[in-house]
Amino acid sequence: MLDKIKALREEIASVVASDKEEVEQLRIKYLSKKGAVSALMADFRNVPAELKREVGQKINELKTFATDRINSLKDSFAVADDPGIADMDLTRTASPVALGTRHPLSIVQNEMLRIFAGMGFTIAEGPEIEDDWHVFESLNFPPDHPARDMQDTFFISRDPADILLRTHTSSVQTRVMEHAQPPIRIVCPGRVYRNEAISARAHCFFHQIEGLYIDKNVSFADLRQVLLGFARQMFGPETKIRLRPSYFPFTEPSAEMDISCDICGGKGCAFCKGTGWVEILGCGMVDPNVLKACGIDPEVYSGYAFGMGIERITNLKYKVKDLRLFSENDVRFLREFEAAH
Ligand code: PHE
């Protein structure tokens, strides 16, 4: 009897099955009521009394062993049955992962910052949600100046002080000047907001880069030279610039700068409205009132500031005419800039 048990145990230990169906056959063969293990139980009656204890124990052990063996065979097919794993072809080439591209405004902004960094400017940033003092008051805007009008500015709250979305990056000028003494030489990139209807030529938000240089003996000629250097590095060494008198509350004198039209080379086209020139920025010598408001002595120091739209520069550089393309995230548009960075 003990030999029979041992032989059956060895047999069960070596069985194999190639699918679930065969495992079931094995279960019937060994563990069902008419199976080999049950047959041993039936024989048990004939075992002499003094051996019953030992044989009974061995038969129980065999039963547990057989049950475990059949269950583990069953489990191995449960995994292989999962279609996700069984049907996976591990030799197949993986599908390519599409890489994103840098946004055209980021490409142009990085290029602009690189050029100014080469001329000694460091980068400063300020908040998009601002107070009236940094956006208007410190920049010499009279209390009734039209730029404070609800038409242009998104106000967030009017109590206790006006909180608003900055309308220009000039607010970063005063953010820096109120805590630092000259020499100050910074460029400030960032998003600005204006309450305008969205069209091809206007948007309720866009991006600017502000420049500020404050030191002893800074002149308008220094400003002109820096802007000429920028225009030529950005648009090519043949680029011409022209400064026209203008007005900003925070600069005196003030000017707007045009560059020779990059699209027609100055001959006159639809983009430059036949003039051969396109406006790209506002600039001027920092008004003494602005320096005073920030605790800088205008008798000792002077400086210049300029500000330009990154969308405008990108329009020119990549001939993008519709501003809305920059914020719609159409991948067909964005992919066109794959090679540009
Ligand atoms: N802040 C002005 C604008 O948004 C641009 C500017 C900046 C003009 C600095 C002069 C000096 O139009």
Tab-separated table of C-alpha atoms and ligand atoms in Angstrom:
chain	number	residue	atom	x	y	z
A	1	MET	CA	0.000	0.000	0.000
A	2	LEU	CA	2.745	2.438	0.936
A	3	ASP	CA	4.550	1.591	-2.326
A	4	LYS	CA	1.371	2.330	-4.290
A	5	ILE	CA	1.068	5.731	-2.611
A	6	LYS	CA	4.706	6.546	-3.352
A	7	ALA	CA	4.376	5.521	-7.026
A	8	LEU	CA	1.226	7.634	-7.466
A	9	ARG	CA	2.921	10.634	-5.881
A	10	GLU	CA	5.816	10.333	-8.349
A	11	GLU	CA	3.419	10.010	-11.250
A	12	ILE	CA	1.492	13.122	-10.243
A	13	ALA	CA	4.714	15.077	-9.715
A	14	SER	CA	5.717	14.461	-13.338
A	15	VAL	CA	2.423	15.081	-15.157
A	16	VAL	CA	2.307	17.827	-17.753
A	17	ALA	CA	-0.578	19.533	-19.531
A	18	SER	CA	-0.599	21.747	-22.609
A	19	ASP	CA	-3.905	23.523	-21.963
A	20	LYS	CA	-6.713	23.964	-19.463
A	21	GLU	CA	-8.633	21.056	-20.928
A	22	GLU	CA	-5.810	18.636	-20.186
A	23	VAL	CA	-5.544	19.938	-16.629
A	24	GLU	CA	-9.220	19.110	-16.174
A	25	GLN	CA	-8.596	15.578	-17.484
A	26	LEU	CA	-5.815	15.178	-14.924
A	27	ARG	CA	-8.090	16.399	-12.147
A	28	ILE	CA	-10.680	13.789	-13.081
A	29	LYS	CA	-8.036	11.103	-13.351
A	30	TYR	CA	-6.584	11.678	-9.882
A	31	LEU	CA	-8.997	13.645	-7.743
A	32	SER	CA	-12.584	12.877	-8.801
A	33	LYS	CA	-14.723	10.321	-6.933
A	34	LYS	CA	-13.578	7.602	-9.311
A	35	GLY	CA	-10.005	8.874	-9.526
A	36	ALA	CA	-6.780	7.185	-8.424
A	37	VAL	CA	-6.551	8.936	-5.038
A	38	SER	CA	-10.151	8.010	-4.151
A	39	ALA	CA	-9.420	4.414	-5.173
A	40	LEU	CA	-6.682	4.325	-2.524
A	41	MET	CA	-9.215	5.501	0.021
A	42	ALA	CA	-11.409	2.544	-0.898
A	43	ASP	CA	-8.426	0.175	-0.389
A	44	PHE	CA	-7.856	1.678	3.029
A	45	ARG	CA	-10.454	-0.662	4.493
A	46	ASN	CA	-8.119	-3.622	3.872
A	47	VAL	CA	-5.092	-2.087	5.596
A	48	PRO	CA	-4.166	-3.933	8.815
A	49	ALA	CA	-5.179	-1.991	11.901
A	50	GLU	CA	-1.620	-1.370	13.141
A	51	LEU	CA	-0.726	0.392	9.832
A	52	LYS	CA	-3.917	2.415	9.471
A	53	ARG	CA	-2.547	5.473	11.210
A	54	GLU	CA	0.589	5.731	9.016
A	55	VAL	CA	-1.201	4.904	5.744
A	56	GLY	CA	-4.076	7.290	6.497
A	57	GLN	CA	-1.580	10.117	6.999
A	58	LYS	CA	0.235	9.313	3.740
A	59	ILE	CA	-3.019	9.220	1.760
A	60	ASN	CA	-4.008	12.629	3.141
A	61	GLU	CA	-0.623	14.041	2.234
A	62	LEU	CA	-0.956	12.649	-1.280
A	63	LYS	CA	-4.375	14.249	-1.653
A	64	THR	CA	-3.060	17.668	-0.648
A	65	PHE	CA	-0.062	17.240	-2.943
A	66	ALA	CA	-2.258	16.278	-5.913
A	67	THR	CA	-4.666	19.185	-5.304
A	68	ASP	CA	-1.787	21.703	-5.174
A	69	ARG	CA	-0.211	20.256	-8.294
A	70	ILE	CA	-3.434	20.438	-10.316
A	71	ASN	CA	-4.160	23.978	-9.081
A	72	SER	CA	-0.733	25.232	-10.040
A	73	LEU	CA	-1.093	23.762	-13.529
A	74	LYS	CA	-4.467	25.495	-13.804
A	75	ASP	CA	-2.940	28.809	-12.705
A	76	SER	CA	-0.237	28.681	-15.355
A	77	PHE	CA	-2.912	28.561	-18.057
A	78	ALA	CA	-5.000	31.298	-16.439
A	79	VAL	CA	-2.131	33.740	-17.164
A	80	ALA	CA	-1.500	32.476	-20.674
A	81	ASP	CA	-5.216	32.870	-21.422
A	82	ASP	CA	-5.049	36.640	-20.872
A	83	PRO	CA	-5.159	37.956	-24.481
A	84	GLY	CA	-3.053	41.009	-23.555
A	85	ILE	CA	-0.078	38.816	-22.772
A	86	ALA	CA	-0.639	35.692	-24.868
A	87	ASP	CA	-1.110	37.652	-28.122
A	88	MET	CA	1.690	40.104	-27.519
A	89	ASP	CA	4.371	39.962	-30.181
A	90	LEU	CA	7.541	40.937	-28.390
A	91	THR	CA	9.543	41.039	-31.619
A	92	ARG	CA	7.451	43.805	-33.211
A	93	THR	CA	9.013	47.262	-33.680
A	94	ALA	CA	7.506	49.790	-31.293
A	95	SER	CA	5.324	52.533	-32.763
A	96	PRO	CA	7.208	55.851	-32.812
A	97	VAL	CA	6.518	58.313	-29.971
A	98	ALA	CA	5.605	61.736	-31.381
A	99	LEU	CA	7.834	64.430	-29.850
A	100	GLY	CA	6.397	67.866	-29.142
A	101	THR	CA	7.908	71.001	-30.640
A	102	ARG	CA	8.774	74.301	-29.059
A	103	HIS	CA	6.084	76.962	-29.478
A	104	PRO	CA	7.042	79.649	-32.017
A	105	LEU	CA	6.667	82.366	-29.376
A	106	SER	CA	9.091	80.492	-27.099
A	107	ILE	CA	11.564	80.087	-29.959
A	108	VAL	CA	11.471	83.829	-30.688
A	109	GLN	CA	11.507	84.826	-27.012
A	110	ASN	CA	14.556	82.637	-26.347
A	111	GLU	CA	16.328	84.139	-29.346
A	112	MET	CA	15.538	87.695	-28.195
A	113	LEU	CA	16.722	87.005	-24.641
A	114	ARG	CA	19.889	85.421	-26.005
A	115	ILE	CA	20.670	88.570	-28.000
A	116	PHE	CA	20.093	90.868	-25.011
A	117	ALA	CA	22.069	88.571	-22.706
A	118	GLY	CA	24.968	89.026	-25.143
A	119	MET	CA	24.710	92.790	-24.538
A	120	GLY	CA	24.869	92.391	-20.737
A	121	PHE	CA	21.162	92.283	-19.812
A	122	THR	CA	19.957	89.872	-17.144
A	123	ILE	CA	16.409	88.500	-16.936
A	124	ALA	CA	13.827	89.750	-14.425
A	125	GLU	CA	10.227	88.637	-14.029
A	126	GLY	CA	7.186	89.992	-12.216
A	127	PRO	CA	3.590	88.952	-11.480
A	128	GLU	CA	0.799	88.978	-14.087
A	129	ILE	CA	-1.742	89.966	-11.429
A	130	GLU	CA	-0.627	93.422	-10.387
A	131	ASP	CA	-1.676	96.478	-8.439
A	132	ASP	CA	-2.412	99.918	-9.847
A	133	TRP	CA	0.784	101.370	-8.418
A	134	HIS	CA	3.167	99.112	-10.393
A	135	VAL	CA	1.232	99.181	-13.667
A	136	PHE	CA	0.171	102.853	-13.729
A	137	GLU	CA	0.812	105.114	-10.738
A	138	SER	CA	4.584	104.595	-10.402
A	139	LEU	CA	4.911	104.912	-14.174
A	140	ASN	CA	3.639	108.488	-14.131
A	141	PHE	CA	0.158	107.807	-15.526
A	142	PRO	CA	-2.085	110.728	-14.546
A	143	PRO	CA	-5.160	109.538	-12.578
A	144	ASP	CA	-7.486	110.115	-15.542
A	145	HIS	CA	-5.203	108.669	-18.242
A	146	PRO	CA	-7.255	106.772	-20.866
A	147	ALA	CA	-5.084	103.633	-20.516
A	148	ARG	CA	-6.609	103.095	-17.052
A	149	ASP	CA	-10.037	103.023	-18.657
A	150	MET	CA	-12.147	99.890	-18.239
A	151	GLN	CA	-11.923	99.454	-22.020
A	152	ASP	CA	-8.282	98.447	-21.869
A	153	THR	CA	-7.671	96.976	-18.442
A	154	PHE	CA	-9.058	93.829	-16.867
A	155	PHE	CA	-9.707	94.792	-13.257
A	156	ILE	CA	-9.892	92.001	-10.696
A	157	SER	CA	-10.966	94.043	-7.685
A	158	ARG	CA	-11.228	97.727	-6.848
A	159	ASP	CA	-11.120	97.476	-3.088
A	160	PRO	CA	-9.119	98.441	-1.095
A	161	ALA	CA	-6.614	99.117	-3.938
A	162	ASP	CA	-7.058	98.295	-7.611
A	163	ILE	CA	-5.861	94.792	-8.495
A	164	LEU	CA	-5.646	94.089	-12.211
A	165	LEU	CA	-4.040	92.021	-14.964
A	166	ARG	CA	-0.948	93.905	-16.079
A	167	THR	CA	-1.396	95.635	-19.432
A	168	HIS	CA	2.340	95.847	-20.098
A	169	THR	CA	5.628	94.485	-18.725
A	170	SER	CA	6.677	98.023	-17.745
A	171	SER	CA	5.352	97.072	-14.290
A	172	VAL	CA	8.464	94.907	-13.884
A	173	GLN	CA	10.620	98.062	-14.259
A	174	THR	CA	9.254	99.437	-10.998
A	175	ARG	CA	9.199	95.998	-9.332
A	176	VAL	CA	12.975	95.897	-9.861
A	177	MET	CA	13.814	99.584	-9.273
A	178	GLU	CA	12.009	99.782	-5.928
A	179	HIS	CA	14.389	97.179	-4.481
A	180	ALA	CA	17.658	97.754	-6.377
A	181	GLN	CA	20.045	100.634	-6.910
A	182	PRO	CA	21.774	101.299	-10.266
A	183	PRO	CA	23.453	100.038	-12.306
A	184	ILE	CA	20.367	98.086	-13.420
A	185	ARG	CA	20.349	96.318	-16.773
A	186	ILE	CA	17.421	93.925	-17.246
A	187	VAL	CA	15.056	92.419	-19.794
A	188	CYS	CA	11.641	91.246	-18.598
A	189	PRO	CA	9.699	88.749	-20.679
A	190	GLY	CA	6.084	87.986	-19.854
A	191	ARG	CA	2.399	87.823	-20.698
A	192	VAL	CA	0.222	90.913	-20.665
A	193	TYR	CA	-3.556	91.383	-20.908
A	194	ARG	CA	-5.779	93.950	-22.583
A	195	ASN	CA	-9.528	94.049	-22.890
A	196	GLU	CA	-9.722	93.794	-26.681
A	197	ALA	CA	-11.972	91.824	-29.018
A	198	ILE	CA	-10.060	88.858	-30.449
A	199	SER	CA	-9.255	89.178	-34.166
A	200	ALA	CA	-6.382	88.476	-36.538
A	201	ARG	CA	-4.612	91.642	-35.360
A	202	ALA	CA	-5.578	91.914	-31.668
A	203	HIS	CA	-5.888	89.545	-28.732
A	204	CYS	CA	-6.881	89.837	-25.086
A	205	PHE	CA	-3.446	88.536	-24.103
A	206	PHE	CA	-0.044	88.651	-25.729
A	207	HIS	CA	3.633	88.701	-24.756
A	208	GLN	CA	6.185	91.465	-24.346
A	209	ILE	CA	9.835	91.923	-23.567
A	210	GLU	CA	10.715	95.015	-21.595
A	211	GLY	CA	14.232	96.422	-21.400
A	212	LEU	CA	15.600	98.789	-18.746
A	213	TYR	CA	19.036	100.279	-18.242
A	214	ILE	CA	19.735	102.730	-15.396
A	215	ASP	CA	23.197	104.062	-14.628
A	216	LYS	CA	25.191	107.286	-14.575
A	217	ASN	CA	25.396	109.123	-17.931
A	218	VAL	CA	23.073	106.881	-19.958
A	219	SER	CA	22.066	108.652	-23.163
A	220	PHE	CA	19.577	108.311	-25.989
A	221	ALA	CA	22.502	107.376	-28.263
A	222	ASP	CA	23.140	104.301	-26.036
A	223	LEU	CA	19.494	103.320	-26.447
A	224	ARG	CA	19.668	103.675	-30.213
A	225	GLN	CA	22.817	101.579	-30.451
A	226	VAL	CA	21.390	98.731	-28.370
A	227	LEU	CA	18.202	98.689	-30.447
A	228	LEU	CA	20.144	98.752	-33.714
A	229	GLY	CA	22.288	95.851	-32.460
A	230	PHE	CA	19.184	93.913	-31.525
A	231	ALA	CA	17.409	94.548	-34.874
A	232	ARG	CA	20.458	93.457	-36.897
A	233	GLN	CA	21.031	90.272	-34.899
A	234	MET	CA	17.341	89.400	-35.045
A	235	PHE	CA	16.571	90.285	-38.678
A	236	GLY	CA	19.945	90.330	-40.427
A	237	PRO	CA	22.889	92.731	-40.802
A	238	GLU	CA	21.228	94.759	-43.577
A	239	THR	CA	18.296	95.762	-41.367
A	240	LYS	CA	17.742	99.532	-41.015
A	241	ILE	CA	15.998	101.225	-38.078
A	242	ARG	CA	14.179	104.527	-37.747
A	243	LEU	CA	13.012	106.290	-34.572
A	244	ARG	CA	9.878	108.434	-34.648
A	245	PRO	CA	8.880	110.784	-31.799
A	246	SER	CA	6.036	109.383	-29.714
A	247	TYR	CA	4.497	109.620	-26.259
A	248	PHE	CA	4.501	107.367	-23.178
A	249	PRO	CA	3.827	108.737	-19.671
A	250	PHE	CA	6.910	106.953	-18.260
A	251	THR	CA	9.532	108.065	-20.797
A	252	GLU	CA	10.698	111.505	-21.905
A	253	PRO	CA	11.580	111.888	-24.698
A	254	SER	CA	9.693	108.903	-26.138
A	255	ALA	CA	9.948	107.213	-29.498
A	256	GLU	CA	8.618	104.348	-31.561
A	257	MET	CA	11.019	102.301	-33.598
A	258	ASP	CA	10.438	100.942	-37.090
A	259	ILE	CA	12.629	98.437	-38.905
A	260	SER	CA	12.924	98.104	-42.660
A	261	CYS	CA	10.254	95.610	-43.729
A	262	ASP	CA	11.693	92.121	-43.522
A	263	ILE	CA	9.062	90.771	-45.902
A	264	CYS	CA	9.628	93.022	-48.961
A	265	GLY	CA	13.115	94.215	-47.996
A	266	GLY	CA	11.898	97.835	-47.834
A	267	LYS	CA	10.346	98.054	-51.289
A	268	GLY	CA	6.796	98.279	-49.944
A	269	CYS	CA	4.256	95.455	-49.646
A	270	ALA	CA	0.866	94.680	-48.119
A	271	PHE	CA	2.477	93.855	-44.760
A	272	CYS	CA	4.170	97.241	-44.379
A	273	LYS	CA	1.220	98.948	-46.115
A	274	GLY	CA	3.517	100.063	-48.917
A	275	THR	CA	5.786	102.118	-46.638
A	276	GLY	CA	8.782	99.761	-46.444
A	277	TRP	CA	8.812	100.139	-42.612
A	278	VAL	CA	7.172	98.245	-39.774
A	279	GLU	CA	6.823	99.396	-36.195
A	280	ILE	CA	8.239	96.997	-33.612
A	281	LEU	CA	8.629	98.801	-30.310
A	282	GLY	CA	8.170	101.759	-27.981
A	283	CYS	CA	11.062	103.285	-26.072
A	284	GLY	CA	12.504	106.373	-24.458
A	285	MET	CA	14.505	107.867	-21.605
A	286	VAL	CA	13.025	106.953	-18.230
A	287	ASP	CA	11.016	109.912	-16.903
A	288	PRO	CA	12.595	111.449	-13.739
A	289	ASN	CA	9.220	111.028	-11.971
A	290	VAL	CA	9.485	107.237	-12.404
A	291	LEU	CA	12.985	107.184	-10.891
A	292	LYS	CA	11.776	109.340	-7.991
A	293	ALA	CA	8.785	107.088	-7.338
A	294	CYS	CA	11.199	104.147	-6.970
A	295	GLY	CA	13.692	105.927	-4.716
A	296	ILE	CA	16.388	106.510	-7.361
A	297	ASP	CA	17.896	110.006	-7.531
A	298	PRO	CA	17.247	111.464	-11.043
A	299	GLU	CA	19.984	114.052	-10.455
A	300	VAL	CA	22.575	111.252	-10.320
A	301	TYR	CA	21.147	108.576	-12.546
A	302	SER	CA	19.424	108.384	-15.918
A	303	GLY	CA	18.321	105.497	-18.061
A	304	TYR	CA	16.338	104.186	-20.960
A	305	ALA	CA	13.506	101.689	-21.363
A	306	PHE	CA	11.981	99.871	-24.298
A	307	GLY	CA	9.158	97.423	-24.740
A	308	MET	CA	8.101	95.212	-27.625
A	309	GLY	CA	5.569	92.513	-28.455
A	310	ILE	CA	6.932	89.026	-29.018
A	311	GLU	CA	3.984	88.173	-31.311
A	312	ARG	CA	4.897	91.135	-33.513
A	313	ILE	CA	8.505	89.994	-33.872
A	314	THR	CA	7.298	86.439	-34.577
A	315	ASN	CA	4.892	87.774	-37.252
A	316	LEU	CA	7.823	89.320	-39.019
A	317	LYS	CA	10.303	86.518	-38.496
A	318	TYR	CA	7.997	83.686	-39.579
A	319	LYS	CA	5.433	85.580	-41.668
A	320	VAL	CA	2.548	84.581	-39.427
A	321	LYS	CA	-0.273	87.031	-40.107
A	322	ASP	CA	-3.055	85.862	-37.771
A	323	LEU	CA	-2.419	86.329	-34.041
A	324	ARG	CA	-5.030	83.725	-33.135
A	325	LEU	CA	-2.806	80.931	-34.460
A	326	PHE	CA	-0.508	81.411	-31.463
A	327	SER	CA	-3.094	80.340	-28.904
A	328	GLU	CA	-5.228	77.831	-30.816
A	329	ASN	CA	-2.676	75.018	-30.512
A	330	ASP	CA	-3.400	73.564	-33.940
A	331	VAL	CA	-0.660	70.929	-34.244
A	332	ARG	CA	-0.416	71.454	-38.014
A	333	PHE	CA	0.681	75.025	-37.296
A	334	LEU	CA	2.965	74.096	-34.390
A	335	ARG	CA	4.721	71.332	-36.406
A	336	GLU	CA	5.871	73.921	-38.932
A	337	PHE	CA	8.362	75.084	-36.322
A	338	GLU	CA	9.963	71.669	-35.818
A	339	ALA	CA	13.086	72.650	-37.696
A	340	ALA	CA	13.354	76.126	-36.186
A	341	HIS	CA	14.879	75.256	-32.813
B	1	PHE	N1	4.845	99.689	-22.224
B	1	PHE	C1	4.730	100.213	-23.557
B	1	PHE	C2	3.600	99.465	-24.265
B	1	PHE	O1	3.125	98.470	-23.797
B	1	PHE	C3	6.003	100.022	-24.334
B	1	PHE	C4	7.151	100.817	-23.774
B	1	PHE	C5	8.008	100.249	-22.868
B	1	PHE	C6	7.388	102.120	-24.195
B	1	PHE	C7	9.103	100.969	-22.370
B	1	PHE	C8	8.460	102.844	-23.695
B	1	PHE	C9	9.313	102.263	-22.798
B	1	PHE	O2	3.141	99.915	-25.314
